[in-house]
Amino acid sequence: MSSTALRSISISSEEGLDGVDGSARFSFHPSCSALASVSGPITARLAAEHPARATVEVYVRPLSSVPGTAEKSRGMAIREIVERSCLLAQHPRTLIQVVVQALTNPTPGYALLAAEINACTLALINAGSIAMRGVVCAVPVGRVKKGSAISVEVDVADDVVLEGGGCFAFLFGFALSGPIKGSAPPCEDVWSTYSARPGSSFDQAELVRAREVAREAAAEVWQCVKNSIRHQKTIGETQSPHEVDVKMEI
Amino acid sequence: MRPPSPSIPEKKFLYDALKQSLRLDGRDMLDFRTPTFTFGPELGWVECAMGKTRVIAQLDAKMVKPLPERPFEGIITIHSEISPMASPDYEPGRPSEEEVTLTRMLDKVLRRSDTIDKESLCILAGQRVWQLRLTVHVLADAGNILDCSCLAGIVAFKHFRKPEVEVVGDEVIVHSPSERAPISLAIHHTPFCVTFAFFPDALTRPVVDPSLLEQRLSSGLMSIAMNAQREICVLHKAGGVPTAPEEVLRLINVTSILVKDLDKRVEARLLEDWEGRKVEVR
């Protein structure tokens, strides 16, 4: 599993957005980038509030034009992921409002969706106001022909030759039980989608292979997320923790 | 539940400070926040930040059939929905008053002021024209999203390059950017929008580029869109404090000075970005 595809991951949450509680940008590649913001727990509309847990609302907005059905379906996927990864019972009758803004044009594959999921995770961490069971990292995978190798596909240029692919999201947390890859904590599958484009098909063995490739790649994404938080400056600091103590090991 | 901002102490403090010509962020009464621009990898993508107010504008173009009553003109559409990202006070699907003002001003400043030469967007008369679609996303509202959006919009128009098109008889050939260098849009003039906020106390002078608190506590807003050649494109004053004509003329003069400075800044920044991109002419 090569890490060349994930080499150009770029994460930024230095300049926070003023109107929301937390925000972050995530991009796999300069042509696949998303910005997410989180506000919460805030007051929910009377019709939308739930007596035992927080309500989650997700709005996904594309780069050009008005949101359509594709954005609505991505919004539903992200809402399900946020509901499964956050401890909603701690904030009853409140609202967690997540807004995802795509910064690049959509691709036929799932790279933009994976970038949006990762941006949401980073925004939730940046907000710091909602407890989470773990950190969700998502990766897009794809393959060229049926039977050929599955790899992480983030480049828009490669996207046109893909005939099958999907997106897998994993929840990483030290309290979870699950397979461990490298230095990342155990992870469990929290959401996935896999499809073959018209003219092609896939079988169960391919789905299992794809998930394993995605699991390894997600562990690398987790490591990138961890590094970005380690290097963040907190309010009032002039030097980032990394510059202060190079030998600090977490 | 959090009580709605602004609170009474904030209100009193702001009014008292403005009476002494002091602004809470340390600016002068007629000081504009310096805009910074970040350009994306694609042409026509720009993020404009004025203080903490942030707006992204993106422009793309596609070929369509023109409107039957205007077969020689291209089409320009502007989308500017404010999402809850700007502030949780904005609800999606329910345009607030501010959103309506934003949409109408963008329409007047960028479309109806004849900024872009629509006839230059024509490819094949009556059959194929360019449709330019500008989408404006407000990322953060720290006051005066109107000026920031207009600025981002006009810079996106100036930054964008459309693919070169060759017409051979009835056939239209679109050249990719790697074959032939894309060409910039034909822009007649560059309007910039400047907003003033008035306050209820008669002795308090109006301020330029209000911050969020100043905007909320103002009793009237006036926006002037002007280009560097001292031509007024749009003057928008919807209700608010009654203002004498001399005051309006004074503010128009202030605007012309600010606009000259903005124009220089925008041109310098666009040149800097263009030089950073590798565009070879073979």
mmCIF file with all atom_site columns, N, CA and C in Angstrom, chain B residues 151-211:
data_model
loop_
_atom_site.group_PDB
_atom_site.id
_atom_site.type_symbol
_atom_site.label_atom_id
_atom_site.label_alt_id
_atom_site.label_comp_id
_atom_site.label_asym_id
_atom_site.label_entity_id
_atom_site.label_seq_id
_atom_site.pdbx_PDB_ins_code
_atom_site.Cartn_x
_atom_site.Cartn_y
_atom_site.Cartn_z
_atom_site.occupancy
_atom_site.B_iso_or_equiv
_atom_site.pdbx_formal_charge
_atom_site.auth_seq_id
_atom_site.auth_comp_id
_atom_site.auth_asym_id
_atom_site.auth_atom_id
_atom_site.pdbx_PDB_model_num
ATOM 1   N N  . LEU B 1 151 ? -16.479 42.812 -3.818  1.00 0.00 ? 151 LEU B N  1
ATOM 2   C CA . LEU B 1 151 ? -15.052 42.820 -4.115  1.00 0.00 ? 151 LEU B CA 1
ATOM 3   C C  . LEU B 1 151 ? -14.609 41.452 -4.629  1.00 0.00 ? 151 LEU B C  1
ATOM 4   N N  . ALA B 1 152 ? -15.036 40.396 -3.920  1.00 0.00 ? 152 ALA B N  1
ATOM 5   C CA . ALA B 1 152 ? -14.667 39.046 -4.348  1.00 0.00 ? 152 ALA B CA 1
ATOM 6   C C  . ALA B 1 152 ? -15.213 38.774 -5.741  1.00 0.00 ? 152 ALA B C  1
ATOM 7   N N  . GLY B 1 153 ? -16.433 39.223 -6.008  1.00 0.00 ? 153 GLY B N  1
ATOM 8   C CA . GLY B 1 153 ? -17.059 38.989 -7.312  1.00 0.00 ? 153 GLY B CA 1
ATOM 9   C C  . GLY B 1 153 ? -16.292 39.655 -8.439  1.00 0.00 ? 153 GLY B C  1
ATOM 10  N N  . ILE B 1 154 ? -15.973 40.927 -8.264  1.00 0.00 ? 154 ILE B N  1
ATOM 11  C CA . ILE B 1 154 ? -15.301 41.634 -9.365  1.00 0.00 ? 154 ILE B CA 1
ATOM 12  C C  . ILE B 1 154 ? -13.881 41.114 -9.558  1.00 0.00 ? 154 ILE B C  1
ATOM 13  N N  . VAL B 1 155 ? -13.216 40.709 -8.472  1.00 0.00 ? 155 VAL B N  1
ATOM 14  C CA . VAL B 1 155 ? -11.866 40.149 -8.614  1.00 0.00 ? 155 VAL B CA 1
ATOM 15  C C  . VAL B 1 155 ? -11.939 38.792 -9.308  1.00 0.00 ? 155 VAL B C  1
ATOM 16  N N  . ALA B 1 156 ? -12.990 38.015 -9.024  1.00 0.00 ? 156 ALA B N  1
ATOM 17  C CA . ALA B 1 156 ? -13.152 36.724 -9.709  1.00 0.00 ? 156 ALA B CA 1
ATOM 18  C C  . ALA B 1 156 ? -13.331 36.941 -11.207 1.00 0.00 ? 156 ALA B C  1
ATOM 19  N N  . PHE B 1 157 ? -14.120 37.959 -11.590 1.00 0.00 ? 157 PHE B N  1
ATOM 20  C CA . PHE B 1 157 ? -14.294 38.261 -13.007 1.00 0.00 ? 157 PHE B CA 1
ATOM 21  C C  . PHE B 1 157 ? -12.961 38.633 -13.650 1.00 0.00 ? 157 PHE B C  1
ATOM 22  N N  . LYS B 1 158 ? -12.155 39.404 -12.934 1.00 0.00 ? 158 LYS B N  1
ATOM 23  C CA . LYS B 1 158 ? -10.883 39.837 -13.509 1.00 0.00 ? 158 LYS B CA 1
ATOM 24  C C  . LYS B 1 158 ? -9.881  38.696 -13.559 1.00 0.00 ? 158 LYS B C  1
ATOM 25  N N  . HIS B 1 159 ? -10.000 37.750 -12.640 1.00 0.00 ? 159 HIS B N  1
ATOM 26  C CA . HIS B 1 159 ? -9.037  36.663 -12.547 1.00 0.00 ? 159 HIS B CA 1
ATOM 27  C C  . HIS B 1 159 ? -9.328  35.578 -13.571 1.00 0.00 ? 159 HIS B C  1
ATOM 28  N N  . PHE B 1 160 ? -10.604 35.439 -13.935 1.00 0.00 ? 160 PHE B N  1
ATOM 29  C CA . PHE B 1 160 ? -11.042 34.317 -14.761 1.00 0.00 ? 160 PHE B CA 1
ATOM 30  C C  . PHE B 1 160 ? -10.524 34.434 -16.188 1.00 0.00 ? 160 PHE B C  1
ATOM 31  N N  . ARG B 1 161 ? -10.241 33.273 -16.808 1.00 0.00 ? 161 ARG B N  1
ATOM 32  C CA . ARG B 1 161 ? -9.886  33.248 -18.226 1.00 0.00 ? 161 ARG B CA 1
ATOM 33  C C  . ARG B 1 161 ? -10.785 32.231 -18.894 1.00 0.00 ? 161 ARG B C  1
ATOM 34  N N  . LYS B 1 162 ? -11.417 32.623 -20.018 1.00 0.00 ? 162 LYS B N  1
ATOM 35  C CA . LYS B 1 162 ? -12.277 31.650 -20.689 1.00 0.00 ? 162 LYS B CA 1
ATOM 36  C C  . LYS B 1 162 ? -11.486 30.964 -21.805 1.00 0.00 ? 162 LYS B C  1
ATOM 37  N N  . PRO B 1 163 ? -11.828 29.709 -22.112 1.00 0.00 ? 163 PRO B N  1
ATOM 38  C CA . PRO B 1 163 ? -11.062 28.989 -23.133 1.00 0.00 ? 163 PRO B CA 1
ATOM 39  C C  . PRO B 1 163 ? -11.225 29.659 -24.502 1.00 0.00 ? 163 PRO B C  1
ATOM 40  N N  . GLU B 1 164 ? -10.188 29.540 -25.296 1.00 0.00 ? 164 GLU B N  1
ATOM 41  C CA . GLU B 1 164 ? -10.270 30.164 -26.611 1.00 0.00 ? 164 GLU B CA 1
ATOM 42  C C  . GLU B 1 164 ? -11.118 29.305 -27.524 1.00 0.00 ? 164 GLU B C  1
ATOM 43  N N  . VAL B 1 165 ? -11.978 29.969 -28.293 1.00 0.00 ? 165 VAL B N  1
ATOM 44  C CA . VAL B 1 165 ? -12.929 29.261 -29.143 1.00 0.00 ? 165 VAL B CA 1
ATOM 45  C C  . VAL B 1 165 ? -12.715 29.687 -30.579 1.00 0.00 ? 165 VAL B C  1
ATOM 46  N N  . GLU B 1 166 ? -12.709 28.695 -31.485 1.00 0.00 ? 166 GLU B N  1
ATOM 47  C CA . GLU B 1 166 ? -12.543 29.028 -32.897 1.00 0.00 ? 166 GLU B CA 1
ATOM 48  C C  . GLU B 1 166 ? -13.812 28.608 -33.617 1.00 0.00 ? 166 GLU B C  1
ATOM 49  N N  . VAL B 1 167 ? -14.329 29.502 -34.458 1.00 0.00 ? 167 VAL B N  1
ATOM 50  C CA . VAL B 1 167 ? -15.553 29.186 -35.208 1.00 0.00 ? 167 VAL B CA 1
ATOM 51  C C  . VAL B 1 167 ? -15.178 28.998 -36.669 1.00 0.00 ? 167 VAL B C  1
ATOM 52  N N  . VAL B 1 168 ? -15.396 27.794 -37.193 1.00 0.00 ? 168 VAL B N  1
ATOM 53  C CA . VAL B 1 168 ? -15.104 27.516 -38.601 1.00 0.00 ? 168 VAL B CA 1
ATOM 54  C C  . VAL B 1 168 ? -16.440 27.190 -39.256 1.00 0.00 ? 168 VAL B C  1
ATOM 55  N N  . GLY B 1 169 ? -16.976 28.142 -39.982 1.00 0.00 ? 169 GLY B N  1
ATOM 56  C CA . GLY B 1 169 ? -18.287 27.944 -40.605 1.00 0.00 ? 169 GLY B CA 1
ATOM 57  C C  . GLY B 1 169 ? -19.365 27.850 -39.551 1.00 0.00 ? 169 GLY B C  1
ATOM 58  N N  . ASP B 1 170 ? -19.937 26.633 -39.403 1.00 0.00 ? 170 ASP B N  1
ATOM 59  C CA . ASP B 1 170 ? -20.964 26.423 -38.385 1.00 0.00 ? 170 ASP B CA 1
ATOM 60  C C  . ASP B 1 170 ? -20.434 25.595 -37.226 1.00 0.00 ? 170 ASP B C  1
ATOM 61  N N  . GLU B 1 171 ? -19.139 25.267 -37.312 1.00 0.00 ? 171 GLU B N  1
ATOM 62  C CA . GLU B 1 171 ? -18.559 24.378 -36.301 1.00 0.00 ? 171 GLU B CA 1
ATOM 63  C C  . GLU B 1 171 ? -17.805 25.201 -35.272 1.00 0.00 ? 171 GLU B C  1
ATOM 64  N N  . VAL B 1 172 ? -17.953 24.802 -34.014 1.00 0.00 ? 172 VAL B N  1
ATOM 65  C CA . VAL B 1 172 ? -17.281 25.531 -32.935 1.00 0.00 ? 172 VAL B CA 1
ATOM 66  C C  . VAL B 1 172 ? -16.228 24.619 -32.329 1.00 0.00 ? 172 VAL B C  1
ATOM 67  N N  . ILE B 1 173 ? -14.979 25.064 -32.314 1.00 0.00 ? 173 ILE B N  1
ATOM 68  C CA . ILE B 1 173 ? -13.900 24.256 -31.718 1.00 0.00 ? 173 ILE B CA 1
ATOM 69  C C  . ILE B 1 173 ? -13.430 24.962 -30.460 1.00 0.00 ? 173 ILE B C  1
ATOM 70  N N  . VAL B 1 174 ? -13.497 24.237 -29.340 1.00 0.00 ? 174 VAL B N  1
ATOM 71  C CA . VAL B 1 174 ? -13.028 24.805 -28.070 1.00 0.00 ? 174 VAL B CA 1
ATOM 72  C C  . VAL B 1 174 ? -11.623 24.281 -27.816 1.00 0.00 ? 174 VAL B C  1
ATOM 73  N N  . HIS B 1 175 ? -10.662 25.177 -27.662 1.00 0.00 ? 175 HIS B N  1
ATOM 74  C CA . HIS B 1 175 ? -9.280  24.749 -27.430 1.00 0.00 ? 175 HIS B CA 1
ATOM 75  C C  . HIS B 1 175 ? -9.022  24.592 -25.944 1.00 0.00 ? 175 HIS B C  1
ATOM 76  N N  . SER B 1 176 ? -8.338  23.522 -25.581 1.00 0.00 ? 176 SER B N  1
ATOM 77  C CA . SER B 1 176 ? -8.047  23.329 -24.157 1.00 0.00 ? 176 SER B CA 1
ATOM 78  C C  . SER B 1 176 ? -6.958  24.312 -23.727 1.00 0.00 ? 176 SER B C  1
ATOM 79  N N  . PRO B 1 177 ? -6.878  24.598 -22.423 1.00 0.00 ? 177 PRO B N  1
ATOM 80  C CA . PRO B 1 177 ? -5.885  25.581 -21.959 1.00 0.00 ? 177 PRO B CA 1
ATOM 81  C C  . PRO B 1 177 ? -4.447  25.201 -22.301 1.00 0.00 ? 177 PRO B C  1
ATOM 82  N N  . SER B 1 178 ? -4.191  23.916 -22.483 1.00 0.00 ? 178 SER B N  1
ATOM 83  C CA . SER B 1 178 ? -2.812  23.542 -22.797 1.00 0.00 ? 178 SER B CA 1
ATOM 84  C C  . SER B 1 178 ? -2.488  23.761 -24.266 1.00 0.00 ? 178 SER B C  1
ATOM 85  N N  . GLU B 1 179 ? -3.522  23.837 -25.123 1.00 0.00 ? 179 GLU B N  1
ATOM 86  C CA . GLU B 1 179 ? -3.273  24.099 -26.553 1.00 0.00 ? 179 GLU B CA 1
ATOM 87  C C  . GLU B 1 179 ? -3.114  25.584 -26.808 1.00 0.00 ? 179 GLU B C  1
ATOM 88  N N  . ARG B 1 180 ? -4.126  26.328 -26.384 1.00 0.00 ? 180 ARG B N  1
ATOM 89  C CA . ARG B 1 180 ? -4.066  27.783 -26.591 1.00 0.00 ? 180 ARG B CA 1
ATOM 90  C C  . ARG B 1 180 ? -4.363  28.477 -25.281 1.00 0.00 ? 180 ARG B C  1
ATOM 91  N N  . ALA B 1 181 ? -3.632  29.535 -25.005 1.00 0.00 ? 181 ALA B N  1
ATOM 92  C CA . ALA B 1 181 ? -3.820  30.229 -23.735 1.00 0.00 ? 181 ALA B CA 1
ATOM 93  C C  . ALA B 1 181 ? -5.231  30.783 -23.640 1.00 0.00 ? 181 ALA B C  1
ATOM 94  N N  . PRO B 1 182 ? -5.896  30.597 -22.498 1.00 0.00 ? 182 PRO B N  1
ATOM 95  C CA . PRO B 1 182 ? -7.255  31.144 -22.337 1.00 0.00 ? 182 PRO B CA 1
ATOM 96  C C  . PRO B 1 182 ? -7.207  32.675 -22.278 1.00 0.00 ? 182 PRO B C  1
ATOM 97  N N  . ILE B 1 183 ? -8.309  33.280 -22.641 1.00 0.00 ? 183 ILE B N  1
ATOM 98  C CA . ILE B 1 183 ? -8.340  34.749 -22.722 1.00 0.00 ? 183 ILE B CA 1
ATOM 99  C C  . ILE B 1 183 ? -9.215  35.336 -21.621 1.00 0.00 ? 183 ILE B C  1
ATOM 100 N N  . SER B 1 184 ? -8.862  36.554 -21.211 1.00 0.00 ? 184 SER B N  1
ATOM 101 C CA . SER B 1 184 ? -9.619  37.178 -20.118 1.00 0.00 ? 184 SER B CA 1
ATOM 102 C C  . SER B 1 184 ? -10.920 37.770 -20.649 1.00 0.00 ? 184 SER B C  1
ATOM 103 N N  . LEU B 1 185 ? -11.830 38.051 -19.715 1.00 0.00 ? 185 LEU B N  1
ATOM 104 C CA . LEU B 1 185 ? -13.130 38.597 -20.096 1.00 0.00 ? 185 LEU B CA 1
ATOM 105 C C  . LEU B 1 185 ? -12.978 40.073 -20.466 1.00 0.00 ? 185 LEU B C  1
ATOM 106 N N  . ALA B 1 186 ? -13.892 40.540 -21.309 1.00 0.00 ? 186 ALA B N  1
ATOM 107 C CA . ALA B 1 186 ? -13.877 41.952 -21.689 1.00 0.00 ? 186 ALA B CA 1
ATOM 108 C C  . ALA B 1 186 ? -14.625 42.735 -20.611 1.00 0.00 ? 186 ALA B C  1
ATOM 109 N N  . ILE B 1 187 ? -13.876 43.434 -19.778 1.00 0.00 ? 187 ILE B N  1
ATOM 110 C CA . ILE B 1 187 ? -14.479 44.164 -18.658 1.00 0.00 ? 187 ILE B CA 1
ATOM 111 C C  . ILE B 1 187 ? -14.418 45.649 -18.959 1.00 0.00 ? 187 ILE B C  1
ATOM 112 N N  . HIS B 1 188 ? -15.588 46.288 -18.973 1.00 0.00 ? 188 HIS B N  1
ATOM 113 C CA . HIS B 1 188 ? -15.647 47.709 -19.302 1.00 0.00 ? 188 HIS B CA 1
ATOM 114 C C  . HIS B 1 188 ? -15.044 48.568 -18.202 1.00 0.00 ? 188 HIS B C  1
ATOM 115 N N  . HIS B 1 189 ? -15.449 48.279 -16.955 1.00 0.00 ? 189 HIS B N  1
ATOM 116 C CA . HIS B 1 189 ? -14.968 49.086 -15.828 1.00 0.00 ? 189 HIS B CA 1
ATOM 117 C C  . HIS B 1 189 ? -15.044 48.231 -14.581 1.00 0.00 ? 189 HIS B C  1
ATOM 118 N N  . THR B 1 190 ? -14.389 48.660 -13.535 1.00 0.00 ? 190 THR B N  1
ATOM 119 C CA . THR B 1 190 ? -14.292 47.861 -12.313 1.00 0.00 ? 190 THR B CA 1
ATOM 120 C C  . THR B 1 190 ? -14.986 48.581 -11.166 1.00 0.00 ? 190 THR B C  1
ATOM 121 N N  . PRO B 1 191 ? -16.218 48.205 -10.843 1.00 0.00 ? 191 PRO B N  1
ATOM 122 C CA . PRO B 1 191 ? -16.890 48.885 -9.736  1.00 0.00 ? 191 PRO B CA 1
ATOM 123 C C  . PRO B 1 191 ? -16.495 48.286 -8.386  1.00 0.00 ? 191 PRO B C  1
ATOM 124 N N  . PHE B 1 192 ? -16.365 49.121 -7.384  1.00 0.00 ? 192 PHE B N  1
ATOM 125 C CA . PHE B 1 192 ? -16.121 48.675 -6.008  1.00 0.00 ? 192 PHE B CA 1
ATOM 126 C C  . PHE B 1 192 ? -17.210 49.263 -5.130  1.00 0.00 ? 192 PHE B C  1
ATOM 127 N N  . CYS B 1 193 ? -17.633 48.485 -4.146  1.00 0.00 ? 193 CYS B N  1
ATOM 128 C CA . CYS B 1 193 ? -18.739 48.918 -3.300  1.00 0.00 ? 193 CYS B CA 1
ATOM 129 C C  . CYS B 1 193 ? -18.197 49.349 -1.941  1.00 0.00 ? 193 CYS B C  1
ATOM 130 N N  . VAL B 1 194 ? -18.676 50.483 -1.444  1.00 0.00 ? 194 VAL B N  1
ATOM 131 C CA . VAL B 1 194 ? -18.272 50.974 -0.121  1.00 0.00 ? 194 VAL B CA 1
ATOM 132 C C  . VAL B 1 194 ? -19.541 51.255 0.669   1.00 0.00 ? 194 VAL B C  1
ATOM 133 N N  . THR B 1 195 ? -19.611 50.720 1.882   1.00 0.00 ? 195 THR B N  1
ATOM 134 C CA . THR B 1 195 ? -20.818 50.882 2.707   1.00 0.00 ? 195 THR B CA 1
ATOM 135 C C  . THR B 1 195 ? -20.544 51.817 3.866   1.00 0.00 ? 195 THR B C  1
ATOM 136 N N  . PHE B 1 196 ? -21.518 52.675 4.130   1.00 0.00 ? 196 PHE B N  1
ATOM 137 C CA . PHE B 1 196 ? -21.453 53.589 5.275   1.00 0.00 ? 196 PHE B CA 1
ATOM 138 C C  . PHE B 1 196 ? -22.557 53.241 6.254   1.00 0.00 ? 196 PHE B C  1
ATOM 139 N N  . ALA B 1 197 ? -22.273 53.371 7.539   1.00 0.00 ? 197 ALA B N  1
ATOM 140 C CA . ALA B 1 197 ? -23.303 53.127 8.561   1.00 0.00 ? 197 ALA B CA 1
ATOM 141 C C  . ALA B 1 197 ? -23.575 54.429 9.303   1.00 0.00 ? 197 ALA B C  1
ATOM 142 N N  . PHE B 1 198 ? -24.890 54.746 9.453   1.00 0.00 ? 198 PHE B N  1
ATOM 143 C CA . PHE B 1 198 ? -25.287 55.943 10.187  1.00 0.00 ? 198 PHE B CA 1
ATOM 144 C C  . PHE B 1 198 ? -25.817 55.538 11.551  1.00 0.00 ? 198 PHE B C  1
ATOM 145 N N  . PHE B 1 199 ? -25.728 56.440 12.502  1.00 0.00 ? 199 PHE B N  1
ATOM 146 C CA . PHE B 1 199 ? -26.176 56.127 13.856  1.00 0.00 ? 199 PHE B CA 1
ATOM 147 C C  . PHE B 1 199 ? -27.217 57.138 14.312  1.00 0.00 ? 199 PHE B C  1
ATOM 148 N N  . PRO B 1 200 ? -28.047 56.756 15.313  1.00 0.00 ? 200 PRO B N  1
ATOM 149 C CA . PRO B 1 200 ? -29.182 57.606 15.680  1.00 0.00 ? 200 PRO B CA 1
ATOM 150 C C  . PRO B 1 200 ? -28.777 58.986 16.204  1.00 0.00 ? 200 PRO B C  1
ATOM 151 N N  . ASP B 1 201 ? -27.632 59.092 16.875  1.00 0.00 ? 201 ASP B N  1
ATOM 152 C CA . ASP B 1 201 ? -27.233 60.378 17.422  1.00 0.00 ? 201 ASP B CA 1
ATOM 153 C C  . ASP B 1 201 ? -26.801 61.319 16.295  1.00 0.00 ? 201 ASP B C  1
ATOM 154 N N  . ALA B 1 202 ? -27.368 62.527 16.255  1.00 0.00 ? 202 ALA B N  1
ATOM 155 C CA . ALA B 1 202 ? -27.111 63.433 15.131  1.00 0.00 ? 202 ALA B CA 1
ATOM 156 C C  . ALA B 1 202 ? -25.659 63.890 15.070  1.00 0.00 ? 202 ALA B C  1
ATOM 157 N N  . LEU B 1 203 ? -24.970 63.856 16.223  1.00 0.00 ? 203 LEU B N  1
ATOM 158 C CA . LEU B 1 203 ? -23.595 64.367 16.235  1.00 0.00 ? 203 LEU B CA 1
ATOM 159 C C  . LEU B 1 203 ? -22.578 63.311 15.819  1.00 0.00 ? 203 LEU B C  1
ATOM 160 N N  . THR B 1 204 ? -23.002 62.035 15.732  1.00 0.00 ? 204 THR B N  1
ATOM 161 C CA . THR B 1 204 ? -22.049 60.988 15.361  1.00 0.00 ? 204 THR B CA 1
ATOM 162 C C  . THR B 1 204 ? -21.938 60.922 13.847  1.00 0.00 ? 204 THR B C  1
ATOM 163 N N  . ARG B 1 205 ? -20.678 61.017 13.334  1.00 0.00 ? 205 ARG B N  1
ATOM 164 C CA . ARG B 1 205 ? -20.490 60.965 11.888  1.00 0.00 ? 205 ARG B CA 1
ATOM 165 C C  . ARG B 1 205 ? -20.655 59.525 11.406  1.00 0.00 ? 205 ARG B C  1
ATOM 166 N N  . PRO B 1 206 ? -20.965 59.322 10.138  1.00 0.00 ? 206 PRO B N  1
ATOM 167 C CA . PRO B 1 206 ? -21.071 57.947 9.621   1.00 0.00 ? 206 PRO B CA 1
ATOM 168 C C  . PRO B 1 206 ? -19.700 57.272 9.558   1.00 0.00 ? 206 PRO B C  1
ATOM 169 N N  . VAL B 1 207 ? -19.699 55.938 9.668   1.00 0.00 ? 207 VAL B N  1
ATOM 170 C CA . VAL B 1 207 ? -18.450 55.176 9.601   1.00 0.00 ? 207 VAL B CA 1
ATOM 171 C C  . VAL B 1 207 ? -18.414 54.356 8.324   1.00 0.00 ? 207 VAL B C  1
ATOM 172 N N  . VAL B 1 208 ? -17.194 54.096 7.851   1.00 0.00 ? 208 VAL B N  1
ATOM 173 C CA . VAL B 1 208 ? -16.990 53.300 6.647   1.00 0.00 ? 208 VAL B CA 1
ATOM 174 C C  . VAL B 1 208 ? -16.727 51.855 7.048   1.00 0.00 ? 208 VAL B C  1
ATOM 175 N N  . ASP B 1 209 ? -17.261 50.919 6.263   1.00 0.00 ? 209 ASP B N  1
ATOM 176 C CA . ASP B 1 209 ? -16.983 49.505 6.473   1.00 0.00 ? 209 ASP B CA 1
ATOM 177 C C  . ASP B 1 209 ? -17.302 49.097 7.919   1.00 0.00 ? 209 ASP B C  1
ATOM 178 N N  . PRO B 1 210 ? -18.596 49.068 8.250   1.00 0.00 ? 210 PRO B N  1
ATOM 179 C CA . PRO B 1 210 ? -18.952 48.777 9.647   1.00 0.00 ? 210 PRO B CA 1
ATOM 180 C C  . PRO B 1 210 ? -18.603 47.349 10.045  1.00 0.00 ? 210 PRO B C  1
ATOM 181 N N  . SER B 1 211 ? -18.204 47.175 11.301  1.00 0.00 ? 211 SER B N  1
ATOM 182 C CA . SER B 1 211 ? -18.008 45.830 11.841  1.00 0.00 ? 211 SER B CA 1
ATOM 183 C C  . SER B 1 211 ? -19.382 45.273 12.215  1.00 0.00 ? 211 SER B C  1
#
